[in-house]
XYZ file of C-alpha atoms in Angstrom:
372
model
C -20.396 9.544 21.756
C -21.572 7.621 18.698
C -20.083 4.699 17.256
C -20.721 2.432 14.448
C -18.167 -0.371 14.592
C -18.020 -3.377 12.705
C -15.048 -6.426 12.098
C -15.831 -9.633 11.003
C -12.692 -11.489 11.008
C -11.424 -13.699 13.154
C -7.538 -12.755 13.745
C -4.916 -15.015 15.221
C -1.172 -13.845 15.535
C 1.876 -16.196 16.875
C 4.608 -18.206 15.493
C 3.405 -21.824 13.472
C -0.589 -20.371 13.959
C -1.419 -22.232 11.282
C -0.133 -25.145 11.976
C -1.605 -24.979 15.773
C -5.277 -24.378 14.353
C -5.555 -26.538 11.153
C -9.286 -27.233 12.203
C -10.636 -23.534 11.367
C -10.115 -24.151 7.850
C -13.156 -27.289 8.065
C -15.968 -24.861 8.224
C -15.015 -23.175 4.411
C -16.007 -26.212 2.212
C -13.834 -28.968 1.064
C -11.798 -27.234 -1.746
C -10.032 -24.058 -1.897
C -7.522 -21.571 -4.191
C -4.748 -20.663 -3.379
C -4.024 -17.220 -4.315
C -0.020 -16.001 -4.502
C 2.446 -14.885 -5.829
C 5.178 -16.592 -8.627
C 7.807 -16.655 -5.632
C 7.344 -15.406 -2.244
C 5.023 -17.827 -0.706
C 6.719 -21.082 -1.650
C 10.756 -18.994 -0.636
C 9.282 -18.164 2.969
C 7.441 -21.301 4.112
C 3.647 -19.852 4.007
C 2.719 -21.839 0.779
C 3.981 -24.697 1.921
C 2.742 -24.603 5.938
C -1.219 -23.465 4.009
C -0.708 -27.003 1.596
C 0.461 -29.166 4.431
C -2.661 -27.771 6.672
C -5.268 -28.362 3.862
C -3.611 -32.375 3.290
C -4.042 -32.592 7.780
C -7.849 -31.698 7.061
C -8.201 -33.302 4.201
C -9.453 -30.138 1.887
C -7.990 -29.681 -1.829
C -6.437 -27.067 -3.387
C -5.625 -25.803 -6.451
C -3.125 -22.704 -7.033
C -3.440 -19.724 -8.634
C 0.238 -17.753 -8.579
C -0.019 -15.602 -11.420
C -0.837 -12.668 -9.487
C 2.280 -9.734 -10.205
C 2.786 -6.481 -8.229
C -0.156 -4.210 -8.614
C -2.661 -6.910 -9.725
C -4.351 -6.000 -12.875
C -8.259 -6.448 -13.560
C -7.017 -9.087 -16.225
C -5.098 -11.330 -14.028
C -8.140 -11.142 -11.169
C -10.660 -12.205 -14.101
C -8.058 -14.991 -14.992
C -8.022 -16.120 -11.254
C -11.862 -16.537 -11.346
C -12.609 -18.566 -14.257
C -10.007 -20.900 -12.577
C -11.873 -20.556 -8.772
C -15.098 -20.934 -11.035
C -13.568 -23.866 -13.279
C -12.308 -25.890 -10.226
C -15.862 -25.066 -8.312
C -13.591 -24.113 -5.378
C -15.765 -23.601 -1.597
C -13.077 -20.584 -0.683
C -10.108 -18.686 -1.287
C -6.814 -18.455 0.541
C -5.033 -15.488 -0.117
C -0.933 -15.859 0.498
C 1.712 -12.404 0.498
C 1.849 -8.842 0.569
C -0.901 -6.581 -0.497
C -1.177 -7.644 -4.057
C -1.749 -11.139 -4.233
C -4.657 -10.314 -0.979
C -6.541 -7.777 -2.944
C -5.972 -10.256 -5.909
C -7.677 -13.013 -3.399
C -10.588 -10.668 -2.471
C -11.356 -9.927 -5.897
C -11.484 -13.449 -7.457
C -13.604 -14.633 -4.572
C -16.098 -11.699 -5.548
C -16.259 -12.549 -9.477
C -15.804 -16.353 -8.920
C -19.667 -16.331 -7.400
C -20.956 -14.128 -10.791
C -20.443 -12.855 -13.888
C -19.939 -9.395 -14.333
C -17.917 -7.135 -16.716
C -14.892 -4.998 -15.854
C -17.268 -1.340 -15.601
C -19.502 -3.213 -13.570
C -17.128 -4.430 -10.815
C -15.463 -0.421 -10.546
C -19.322 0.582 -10.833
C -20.350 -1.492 -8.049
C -22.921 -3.068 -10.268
C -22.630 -6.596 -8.607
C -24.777 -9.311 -6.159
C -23.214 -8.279 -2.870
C -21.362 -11.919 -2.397
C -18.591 -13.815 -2.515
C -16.963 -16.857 -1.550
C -15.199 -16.937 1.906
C -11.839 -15.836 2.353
C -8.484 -16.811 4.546
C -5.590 -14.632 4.446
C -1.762 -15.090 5.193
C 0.070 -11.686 5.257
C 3.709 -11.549 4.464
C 4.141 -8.283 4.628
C 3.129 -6.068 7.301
C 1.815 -2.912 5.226
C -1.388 -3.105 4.061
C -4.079 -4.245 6.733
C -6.068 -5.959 3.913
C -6.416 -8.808 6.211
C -8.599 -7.222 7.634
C -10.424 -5.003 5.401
C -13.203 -5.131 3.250
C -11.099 -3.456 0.258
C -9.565 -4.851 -2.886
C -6.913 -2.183 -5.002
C -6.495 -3.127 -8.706
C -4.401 -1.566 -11.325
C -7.106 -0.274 -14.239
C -5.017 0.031 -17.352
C -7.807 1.625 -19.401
C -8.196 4.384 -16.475
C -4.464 4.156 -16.368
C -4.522 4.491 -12.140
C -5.353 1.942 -9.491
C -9.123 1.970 -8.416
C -10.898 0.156 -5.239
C -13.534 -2.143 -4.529
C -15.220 -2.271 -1.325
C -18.518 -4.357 0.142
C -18.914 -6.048 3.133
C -18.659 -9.034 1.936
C -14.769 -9.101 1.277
C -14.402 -9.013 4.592
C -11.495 -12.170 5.143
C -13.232 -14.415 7.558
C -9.697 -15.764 8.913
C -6.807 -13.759 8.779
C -3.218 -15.811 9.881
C -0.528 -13.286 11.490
C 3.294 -15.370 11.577
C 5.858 -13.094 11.578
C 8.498 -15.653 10.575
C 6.891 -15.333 6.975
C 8.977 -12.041 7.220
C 12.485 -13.241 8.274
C 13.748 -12.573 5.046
C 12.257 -9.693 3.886
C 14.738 -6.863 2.491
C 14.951 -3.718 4.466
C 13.493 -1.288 1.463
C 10.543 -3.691 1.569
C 10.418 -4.083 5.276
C 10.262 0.084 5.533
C 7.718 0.607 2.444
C 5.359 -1.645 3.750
C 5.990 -0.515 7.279
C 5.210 3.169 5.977
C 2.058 2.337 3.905
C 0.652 0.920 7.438
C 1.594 3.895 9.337
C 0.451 6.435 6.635
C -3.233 4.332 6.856
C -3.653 4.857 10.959
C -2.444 8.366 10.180
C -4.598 8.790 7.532
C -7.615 7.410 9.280
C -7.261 10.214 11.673
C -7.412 12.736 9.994
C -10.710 11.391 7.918
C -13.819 12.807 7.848
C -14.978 9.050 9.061
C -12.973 9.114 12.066
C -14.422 8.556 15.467
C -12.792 7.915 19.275
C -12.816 4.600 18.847
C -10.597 4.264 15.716
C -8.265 7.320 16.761
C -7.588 5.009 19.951
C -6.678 1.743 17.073
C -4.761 4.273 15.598
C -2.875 6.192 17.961
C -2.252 2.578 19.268
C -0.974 1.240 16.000
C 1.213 4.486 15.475
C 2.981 3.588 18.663
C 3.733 -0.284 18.059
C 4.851 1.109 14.214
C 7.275 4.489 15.255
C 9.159 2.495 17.710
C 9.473 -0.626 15.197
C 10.441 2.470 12.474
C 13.108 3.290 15.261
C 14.591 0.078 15.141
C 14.583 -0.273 10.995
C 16.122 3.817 11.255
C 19.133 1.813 13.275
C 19.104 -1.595 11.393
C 19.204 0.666 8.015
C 22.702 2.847 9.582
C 24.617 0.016 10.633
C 23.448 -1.658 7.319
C 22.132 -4.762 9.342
C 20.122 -7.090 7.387
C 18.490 -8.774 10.812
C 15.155 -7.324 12.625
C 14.582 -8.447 15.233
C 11.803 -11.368 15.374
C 9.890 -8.919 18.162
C 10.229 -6.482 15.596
C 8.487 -8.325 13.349
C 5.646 -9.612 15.237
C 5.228 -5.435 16.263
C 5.107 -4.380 12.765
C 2.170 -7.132 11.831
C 0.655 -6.002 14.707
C 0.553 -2.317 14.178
C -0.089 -2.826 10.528
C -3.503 -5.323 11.738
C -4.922 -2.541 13.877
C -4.290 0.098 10.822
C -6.198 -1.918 8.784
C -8.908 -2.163 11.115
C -8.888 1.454 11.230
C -9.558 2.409 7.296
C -11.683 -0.291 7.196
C -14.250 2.295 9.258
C -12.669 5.734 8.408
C -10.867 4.540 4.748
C -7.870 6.680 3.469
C -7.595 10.547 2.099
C -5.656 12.108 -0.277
C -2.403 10.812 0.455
C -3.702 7.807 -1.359
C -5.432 10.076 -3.952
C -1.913 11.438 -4.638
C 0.067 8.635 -4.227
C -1.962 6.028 -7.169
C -0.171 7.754 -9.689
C 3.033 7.929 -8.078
C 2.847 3.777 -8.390
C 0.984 3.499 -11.856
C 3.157 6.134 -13.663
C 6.802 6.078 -11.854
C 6.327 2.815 -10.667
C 7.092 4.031 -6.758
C 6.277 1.372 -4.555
C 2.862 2.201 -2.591
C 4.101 2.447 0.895
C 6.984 4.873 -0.091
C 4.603 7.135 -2.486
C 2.591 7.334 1.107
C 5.486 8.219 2.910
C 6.936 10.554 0.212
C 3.592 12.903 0.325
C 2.274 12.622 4.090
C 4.328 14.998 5.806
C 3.325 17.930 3.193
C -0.182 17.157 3.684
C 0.236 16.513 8.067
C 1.578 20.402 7.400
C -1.632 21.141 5.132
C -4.569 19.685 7.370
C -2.463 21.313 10.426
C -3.898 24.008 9.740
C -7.347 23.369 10.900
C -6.943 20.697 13.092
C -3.863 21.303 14.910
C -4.649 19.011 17.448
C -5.358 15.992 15.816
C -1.348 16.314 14.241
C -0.312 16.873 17.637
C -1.780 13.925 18.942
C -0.047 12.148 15.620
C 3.193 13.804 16.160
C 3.123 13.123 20.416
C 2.462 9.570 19.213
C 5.635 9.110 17.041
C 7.407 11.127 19.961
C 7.942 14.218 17.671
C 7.652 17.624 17.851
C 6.964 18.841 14.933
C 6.183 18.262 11.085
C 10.073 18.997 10.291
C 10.773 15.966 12.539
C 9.049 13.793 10.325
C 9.891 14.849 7.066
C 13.790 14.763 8.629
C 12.637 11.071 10.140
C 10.881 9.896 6.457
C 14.184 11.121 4.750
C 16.334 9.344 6.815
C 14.413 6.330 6.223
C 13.301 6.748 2.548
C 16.777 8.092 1.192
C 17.249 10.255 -1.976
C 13.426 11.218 -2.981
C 12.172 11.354 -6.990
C 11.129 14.619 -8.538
C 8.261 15.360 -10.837
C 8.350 17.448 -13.351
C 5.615 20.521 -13.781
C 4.016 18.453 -16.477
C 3.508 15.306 -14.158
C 2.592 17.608 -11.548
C -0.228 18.698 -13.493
C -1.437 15.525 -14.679
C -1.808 13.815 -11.482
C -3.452 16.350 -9.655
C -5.724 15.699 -12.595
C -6.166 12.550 -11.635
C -5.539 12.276 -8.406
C -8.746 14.905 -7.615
C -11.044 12.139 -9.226
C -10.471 10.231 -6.751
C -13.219 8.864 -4.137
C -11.016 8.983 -1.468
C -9.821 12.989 -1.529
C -13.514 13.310 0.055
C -12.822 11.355 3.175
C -10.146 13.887 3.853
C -10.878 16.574 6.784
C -9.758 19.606 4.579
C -10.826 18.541 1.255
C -8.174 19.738 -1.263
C -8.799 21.579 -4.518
C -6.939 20.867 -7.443
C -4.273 23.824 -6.713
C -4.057 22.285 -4.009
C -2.929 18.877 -4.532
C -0.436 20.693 -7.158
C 1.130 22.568 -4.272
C 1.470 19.340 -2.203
C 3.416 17.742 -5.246
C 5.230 20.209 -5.446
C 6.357 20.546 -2.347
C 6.708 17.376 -1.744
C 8.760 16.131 -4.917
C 9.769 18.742 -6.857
């Protein structure tokens, strides 16, 4: 058995965790940016439990909430000048997967100066200043991974940074930050975590050790997707707190999964899904994984088995039945779209990582039958 396993960041779930261990934020300097959103942060109570924190230890702050849905490369650059302006020690990233990415990226640039094609190139000093993260969102793992998705507008698709070094070195996990959340949010988010455990499985990257993380997170996220399949019939706008907390959970050890194994081409596929149509992330996930579960099935029927017997299905119709349920009414592309992001979507570094690596007919087909 070989394994090469590697997580640098300290994790600590439970209700008021921040304010219960104000004293980890002393060893990160005496000065930190706050990265956020315009909104979210300061509506749920995670802006303002970070400030009050920071005051207890006596560490300033300055914020940064500029960062929009899909951060761009322009608003990331913007970010740094400020971190590098201010002379910040660290950077506390605040929300969903945006304004984290957004965090990851300005704490990379705010300890250089590099140009846009150098940062997608990889043509940078492999450092950056240290980072805290507060999820609000339980979808992305980026809490916990050493990855940073920005919208390109001159490539016209979102691209990815990874080193080491973006690593968070404190990650924050309060489910009460998502009391409020809306149910289509609660369910993208909760999809884009499930699609990453699923996706880490079937990578060419995968090993024992992160198909256990991810048959476990699969479990903790199918019978939390159980609960939001209920919540979503009876049109109930409370989960559960439990729920919650399950969901952040799941999405954690997901995260920790593709930080070893990273995604395939569901995330190939689904970049131009969001860039183009503007489909949320999670949802453009959920709207193309069952088509390719049925593709890589075919070679490695039992790793889907194992996927399936984890979500207590029996077969690939189950979950496209289960996705529809949950996902609603699904978009169509057109033959001309179709075409275009296969285009693209083949370029991508991640299509490699998958176990059956798809041609470009065959990412057409899986549009196709997927949307179409």
């Amino acid at each position: 058995m070989d394994i090469n396993f590697f997580m640098p960041t300290k994790v600590v779930q439970g209700k008021n965790c921040i304010e219960i261990n104000v004293d980890l934020f002393r060893s990160f300097g005496t000065k930190a940016l706050i990265v956020t959103g315009k909104n979210s942060a300061r509506l749920n109570g995670s802006q303002r439990d970070i400030t009050k924190a920071l005051d207890i230890v006596g560490i300033s702050y300055t914020i940064f909430d500029k960062v929009m849905s899909n951060p761009t490369v322009d608003c990331v650059f913007e970010g740094a000048e400020l971190a590098k302006e201010q002379e910040v020690d660290f950077i506390i990233g605040i929300g969903g997967g945006s304004p984290m990415d957004a965090a990851k990226a300005i704490a990379l640039l705010a300890t250089q100066n590099i140009t846009e094609e150098d940062l997608f190139q990889g043509k940078y000093e492999t450092k950056a200043l240290p980072l805290v993260m507060v999820p609000t969102t339980a979808g992305t793992g980026s809490e916990v991974t050493q990855y940073s998705i920005l919208t390109n507008d001159r490539a016209k698709t979102k691209q990815s940074i990874a080193t080491s070094v973006l690593f968070p070195k404190l990650s924050f996990l309060d489910a009460k930050y998502m009391k409020d959340l809306s149910m289509e949010i609660t369910i993208n988010t909760a999809l884009d975590a499930l699609s990453h455990s699923i996706e880490g499985m079937l990578s060419i990257r995968s090993t024992d050790l992160t198909d256990s993380l991810a048959v476990e997170s699969i479990l903790k996220l199918s019978d939390s997707l159980s609960v939001l399949k209920k919540a979503k019939e009876e049109q109930s706008p409370q989960i559960p707190e439990k729920v919650r907390e399950q969901l952040l959970y799941g999405s954690m050890l997901a995260g920790i999964v593709i930080a070893h194994t990273g995604t395939t081409a569901v995330h190939s596929m689904g970049y131009s899904l969001t860039y183009f149509r503007n489909i949320d992330h999670g949802r453009a996930n959920a709207l193309l994984l069952p088509g390719f579960l049925k593709f890589i099935e075919k070679s490695d029927f039992a790793k889907v088995k194992t996927i399936l017997t984890a979500m207590k299905l029996n077969s690939n119709d189950e979950l496209d039945i289960l996705f529809h349920e949950l996902l609603g009414e699904r978009e169509t592309l057109t033959p001309e779209e179709i075409k275009k992001f296969s285009g693209i979507a083949i370029q991508a570094k991640n299509i490699q990582n998958s176990k059956i690596i798809p041609t470009q007919n065959d990412l057409e087909a899986l549009y196709t039958q997927s949307l179409s």
